[in-house]
PDB file of C-alpha atoms in Angstrom:
ATOM      1  CA  MET A1389       8.317  -7.166 -18.711  1.00 76.00           C
ATOM      2  CA  THR A1390       6.939  -4.842 -15.986  1.00 89.00           C
ATOM      3  CA  HIS A1391       9.271  -2.582 -13.982  1.00 93.00           C
ATOM      4  CA  ARG A1392      10.243  -4.077 -10.659  1.00 94.00           C
ATOM      5  CA  ALA A1393       8.682  -1.147  -8.733  1.00 95.00           C
ATOM      6  CA  LEU A1394       5.268  -1.883 -10.258  1.00 96.00           C
ATOM      7  CA  GLN A1395       5.710  -5.581  -9.567  1.00 96.00           C
ATOM      8  CA  ALA A1396       6.210  -4.713  -5.888  1.00 97.00           C
ATOM      9  CA  VAL A1397       3.015  -2.578  -5.911  1.00 97.00           C
ATOM     10  CA  ASP A1398       1.150  -5.440  -7.579  1.00 97.00           C
ATOM     11  CA  ALA A1399       2.408  -7.932  -5.023  1.00 98.00           C
ATOM     12  CA  ILE A1400       1.301  -5.726  -2.073  1.00 98.00           C
ATOM     13  CA  ALA A1401      -2.184  -5.379  -3.715  1.00 97.00           C
ATOM     14  CA  THR A1402      -2.420  -9.105  -4.282  1.00 97.00           C
ATOM     15  CA  ALA A1403      -1.481  -9.819  -0.650  1.00 97.00           C
ATOM     16  CA  LEU A1404      -4.158  -7.409   0.540  1.00 97.00           C
ATOM     17  CA  ALA A1405      -6.810  -8.828  -1.747  1.00 96.00           C
ATOM     18  CA  ALA A1406      -6.056 -12.398  -0.592  1.00 96.00           C
ATOM     19  CA  ARG A1407      -6.678 -11.526   3.061  1.00 94.00           C
ATOM     20  CA  ALA A1408     -10.363 -12.279   3.522  1.00 92.00           C
ATOM     21  CA  GLU A1409     -10.348 -10.707   7.031  1.00 93.00           C
ATOM     22  CA  LEU A1410      -9.558  -7.309   5.425  1.00 91.00           C
ATOM     23  CA  GLY A1411     -13.240  -7.090   4.333  1.00 91.00           C
ATOM     24  CA  ALA A1412     -12.602  -4.423   1.769  1.00 93.00           C
ATOM     25  CA  SER A1413     -12.166  -3.970  -1.978  1.00 90.00           C
ATOM     26  CA  VAL A1414      -8.599  -3.538  -3.125  1.00 94.00           C
ATOM     27  CA  PHE A1415      -7.661  -1.074  -5.870  1.00 92.00           C
ATOM     28  CA  LYS A1416      -4.333  -0.135  -7.437  1.00 92.00           C
ATOM     29  CA  HIS A1417      -3.500   3.443  -8.431  1.00 86.00           C
ATOM     30  CA  ARG A1418      -7.038   4.693  -7.654  1.00 75.00           C
ATOM     31  CA  THR A1419      -8.140   7.119  -5.024  1.00 66.00           C
ATOM     32  CA  LEU A1420      -9.921  10.122  -6.572  1.00 59.00           C
ATOM     33  CA  SER A1421     -12.841   8.184  -8.080  1.00 63.00           C
ATOM     34  CA  LEU A1422     -13.812   6.099  -5.064  1.00 61.00           C
ATOM     35  CA  SER A1423     -17.458   6.523  -4.047  1.00 57.00           C
ATOM     36  CA  ASP A1424     -19.476   5.547  -1.030  1.00 53.00           C
ATOM     37  CA  ALA A1425     -22.614   6.081  -3.163  1.00 55.00           C
ATOM     38  CA  ASP A1426     -21.330   3.278  -5.526  1.00 56.00           C
ATOM     39  CA  GLN A1427     -20.834   1.047  -2.526  1.00 64.00           C
ATOM     40  CA  GLU A1428     -17.076   0.881  -3.003  1.00 74.00           C
ATOM     41  CA  LEU A1429     -16.303   1.477   0.648  1.00 80.00           C
ATOM     42  CA  PRO A1430     -14.617   0.042   2.707  1.00 90.00           C
ATOM     43  CA  ALA A1431     -11.720   0.173   0.351  1.00 92.00           C
ATOM     44  CA  VAL A1432      -7.944  -0.150   0.251  1.00 95.00           C
ATOM     45  CA  CYS A1433      -5.968   1.638  -2.435  1.00 95.00           C
ATOM     46  CA  VAL A1434      -2.348   0.856  -3.228  1.00 97.00           C
ATOM     47  CA  ARG A1435      -0.200   3.346  -5.059  1.00 95.00           C
ATOM     48  CA  MET A1436       3.428   3.992  -5.840  1.00 96.00           C
ATOM     49  CA  GLY A1437       5.368   6.741  -4.132  1.00 96.00           C
ATOM     50  CA  GLU A1438       8.999   7.901  -4.358  1.00 96.00           C
ATOM     51  CA  ASP A1439      11.593   5.426  -5.529  1.00 95.00           C
ATOM     52  CA  ALA A1440      15.006   6.406  -4.304  1.00 94.00           C
ATOM     53  CA  ALA A1441      18.254   4.791  -5.354  1.00 90.00           C
ATOM     54  CA  THR A1442      20.306   3.880  -2.249  1.00 90.00           C
ATOM     55  CA  ASN A1443      23.364   2.138  -3.694  1.00 84.00           C
ATOM     56  CA  ARG A1444      24.910   1.289  -7.038  1.00 83.00           C
ATOM     57  CA  THR A1445      27.327  -1.324  -8.077  1.00 82.00           C
ATOM     58  CA  LEU A1446      28.650  -2.016 -11.643  1.00 78.00           C
ATOM     59  CA  GLU A1447      25.790  -4.406 -12.257  1.00 84.00           C
ATOM     60  CA  SER A1448      22.848  -3.250 -10.109  1.00 85.00           C
ATOM     61  CA  PHE A1449      20.975  -0.542  -8.291  1.00 88.00           C
ATOM     62  CA  GLU A1450      19.526  -0.884  -4.826  1.00 94.00           C
ATOM     63  CA  SER A1451      16.447   1.166  -4.326  1.00 95.00           C
ATOM     64  CA  GLN A1452      13.822   2.041  -1.674  1.00 97.00           C
ATOM     65  CA  LEU A1453      10.297   2.337  -3.006  1.00 97.00           C
ATOM     66  CA  ASP A1454       7.571   3.973  -0.971  1.00 98.00           C
ATOM     67  CA  VAL A1455       4.223   2.251  -1.341  1.00 98.00           C
ATOM     68  CA  PHE A1456       1.125   4.020   0.047  1.00 97.00           C
ATOM     69  CA  VAL A1457      -1.741   1.933   1.276  1.00 97.00           C
ATOM     70  CA  ALA A1458      -4.792   4.171   1.726  1.00 96.00           C
ATOM     71  CA  LEU A1459      -7.546   2.785   3.993  1.00 96.00           C
ATOM     72  CA  TYR A1460     -11.155   4.076   3.500  1.00 93.00           C
ATOM     73  CA  ALA A1461     -14.123   3.312   5.750  1.00 93.00           C
ATOM     74  CA  THR A1462     -17.501   4.711   6.650  1.00 90.00           C
ATOM     75  CA  ALA A1463     -19.517   4.532   9.883  1.00 92.00           C
ATOM     76  CA  THR A1464     -22.366   6.140  11.745  1.00 90.00           C
ATOM     77  CA  THR A1465     -20.256   7.487  14.580  1.00 90.00           C
ATOM     78  CA  GLU A1466     -16.704   8.861  14.884  1.00 91.00           C
ATOM     79  CA  GLU A1467     -15.779   6.133  17.401  1.00 93.00           C
ATOM     80  CA  ALA A1468     -17.006   3.382  15.040  1.00 94.00           C
ATOM     81  CA  LEU A1469     -15.080   5.012  12.204  1.00 95.00           C
ATOM     82  CA  ALA A1470     -11.871   5.016  14.260  1.00 95.00           C
ATOM     83  CA  GLU A1471     -12.406   1.334  15.049  1.00 96.00           C
ATOM     84  CA  ALA A1472     -13.107   0.509  11.396  1.00 96.00           C
ATOM     85  CA  LEU A1473      -9.958   2.290  10.157  1.00 97.00           C
ATOM     86  CA  MET A1474      -7.802   0.657  12.811  1.00 97.00           C
ATOM     87  CA  GLU A1475      -9.137  -2.774  11.897  1.00 97.00           C
ATOM     88  CA  LEU A1476      -8.292  -2.130   8.260  1.00 97.00           C
ATOM     89  CA  ARG A1477      -4.890  -0.970   9.386  1.00 97.00           C
ATOM     90  CA  ALA A1478      -4.269  -4.146  11.432  1.00 97.00           C
ATOM     91  CA  GLN A1479      -5.458  -6.510   8.679  1.00 97.00           C
ATOM     92  CA  SER A1480      -3.459  -4.723   6.004  1.00 97.00           C
ATOM     93  CA  HIS A1481      -0.384  -4.879   8.253  1.00 97.00           C
ATOM     94  CA  ILE A1482      -0.787  -8.654   8.672  1.00 97.00           C
ATOM     95  CA  ALA A1483      -1.295  -9.072   4.925  1.00 97.00           C
ATOM     96  CA  VAL A1484       1.781  -7.082   3.839  1.00 97.00           C
ATOM     97  CA  MET A1485       4.131  -8.485   6.547  1.00 97.00           C
ATOM     98  CA  ALA A1486       3.077 -12.139   5.908  1.00 96.00           C
ATOM     99  CA  ASN A1487       5.899 -12.374   3.398  1.00 96.00           C
ATOM    100  CA  GLN A1488       8.509  -9.704   3.901  1.00 94.00           C
ATOM    101  CA  THR A1489       9.959 -10.239   0.426  1.00 97.00           C
ATOM    102  CA  LEU A1490       6.516 -10.121  -1.218  1.00 97.00           C
ATOM    103  CA  GLY A1491       7.424 -13.465  -2.860  1.00 97.00           C
ATOM    104  CA  LEU A1492       9.741 -11.543  -5.234  1.00 97.00           C
ATOM    105  CA  SER A1493      13.360 -12.570  -5.622  1.00 96.00           C
ATOM    106  CA  PHE A1494      14.583  -9.075  -6.076  1.00 96.00           C
ATOM    107  CA  VAL A1495      12.892  -7.688  -2.868  1.00 97.00           C
ATOM    108  CA  SER A1496      15.146  -7.920   0.210  1.00 97.00           C
ATOM    109  CA  GLN A1497      12.577  -6.626   2.684  1.00 97.00           C
ATOM    110  CA  VAL A1498       9.381  -4.660   3.289  1.00 98.00           C
ATOM    111  CA  ILE A1499       9.461  -2.245   6.200  1.00 96.00           C
ATOM    112  CA  TYR A1500       6.509  -0.578   7.890  1.00 97.00           C
ATOM    113  CA  GLY A1501       6.968   3.202   7.371  1.00 97.00           C
ATOM    114  CA  GLY A1502       4.197   4.560   9.580  1.00 97.00           C
ATOM    115  CA  ALA A1503       0.667   5.968   9.303  1.00 97.00           C
ATOM    116  CA  GLY A1504      -0.688   9.414   8.886  1.00 95.00           C
ATOM    117  CA  GLU A1505      -3.402  11.123  10.919  1.00 94.00           C
ATOM    118  CA  PRO A1506      -6.921   9.959   9.997  1.00 94.00           C
ATOM    119  CA  ASP A1507      -8.848  12.347   7.674  1.00 92.00           C
ATOM    120  CA  VAL A1508     -12.490  12.445   8.495  1.00 91.00           C
ATOM    121  CA  SER A1509     -15.381  13.775   6.421  1.00 86.00           C
ATOM    122  CA  THR A1510     -19.076  14.206   7.098  1.00 83.00           C
ATOM    123  CA  GLU A1511     -20.133  14.978   3.550  1.00 75.00           C
ATOM    124  CA  GLY A1512     -23.176  13.094   2.261  1.00 68.00           C
ATOM    125  CA  GLY A1513     -24.672  12.441   5.702  1.00 71.00           C
ATOM    126  CA  ARG A1514     -22.258   9.648   6.723  1.00 76.00           C
ATOM    127  CA  ILE A1515     -19.015   9.788   8.430  1.00 90.00           C
ATOM    128  CA  ALA A1516     -16.167   8.654   6.170  1.00 89.00           C
ATOM    129  CA  GLY A1517     -12.483   8.438   6.901  1.00 92.00           C
ATOM    130  CA  LEU A1518      -9.097   7.832   5.284  1.00 93.00           C
ATOM    131  CA  LEU A1519      -5.938   6.540   6.983  1.00 96.00           C
ATOM    132  CA  GLU A1520      -2.827   6.261   4.882  1.00 97.00           C
ATOM    133  CA  THR A1521       0.035   3.879   5.754  1.00 97.00           C
ATOM    134  CA  THR A1522       3.462   3.780   4.173  1.00 98.00           C
ATOM    135  CA  TRP A1523       5.509   0.749   3.327  1.00 98.00           C
ATOM    136  CA  ILE A1524       9.109   0.818   2.215  1.00 98.00           C
ATOM    137  CA  VAL A1525      10.228  -1.861  -0.265  1.00 98.00           C
ATOM    138  CA  ASP A1526      13.967  -2.428  -0.505  1.00 97.00           C
ATOM    139  CA  TYR A1527      14.660  -4.015  -3.868  1.00 96.00           C
ATOM    140  CA  GLU A1528      17.468  -4.438  -6.451  1.00 95.00           C
ATOM    141  CA  MET A1529      17.425  -4.108 -10.201  1.00 90.00           C
ATOM    142  CA  ASN A1530      19.944  -4.596 -12.968  1.00 87.00           C
ATOM    143  CA  VAL A1531      21.613  -1.420 -14.288  1.00 83.00           C
ATOM    144  CA  THR A1532      20.447  -2.052 -17.857  1.00 83.00           C
ATOM    145  CA  ASP A1533      17.056  -3.675 -17.209  1.00 82.00           C
ATOM    146  CA  PRO A1534      14.614  -2.501 -14.506  1.00 84.00           C
ATOM    147  CA  SER A1535      12.211  -5.456 -15.098  1.00 78.00           C
TER     148      SER A1535
END
C-alpha cells in the first residue's frame, strides 16, 4: 500500500484534474521538464514538501505534510500573465478546498498555507510565469504502518 503522504498528494492532484474550470494539465512530481514548446502550458504541478510529525500517541503519529502546487502560465503581456496565474490560483483553491479531508479517512483537514511571489520569465519570446501555493495536510498514521 502507498504511504499516506503520497495518497494525500495523489488526492490533491486528482481534485485539480477533475476541475474543468482549471483549464490546465495536472502533473505530479514534475517541474523541471515542463515545456511551453511542447504545448504543456498552462500546467499545474503537485509535489510533496516537508512532512513534520506534530504529535505521537502509543498507536499513531499526527503529521503535517506540505504540498506545493505550482501554477504555470504564458501570455503576451505581463498583465495578462498576472490574470492567468491568479485564475489558476483561484481555480486550484476551489478544487483543493472542495473537500477539506480530500476524501481520505486519515486526513483531518487541508489548510491553505499561502502563495509565493510570481516568477516571470521572457525567455523564448513569450512571457511565462510560475506561482507556487502551499497546502498543509494534517493527517494521522499508525506507528507501525504508514500506509
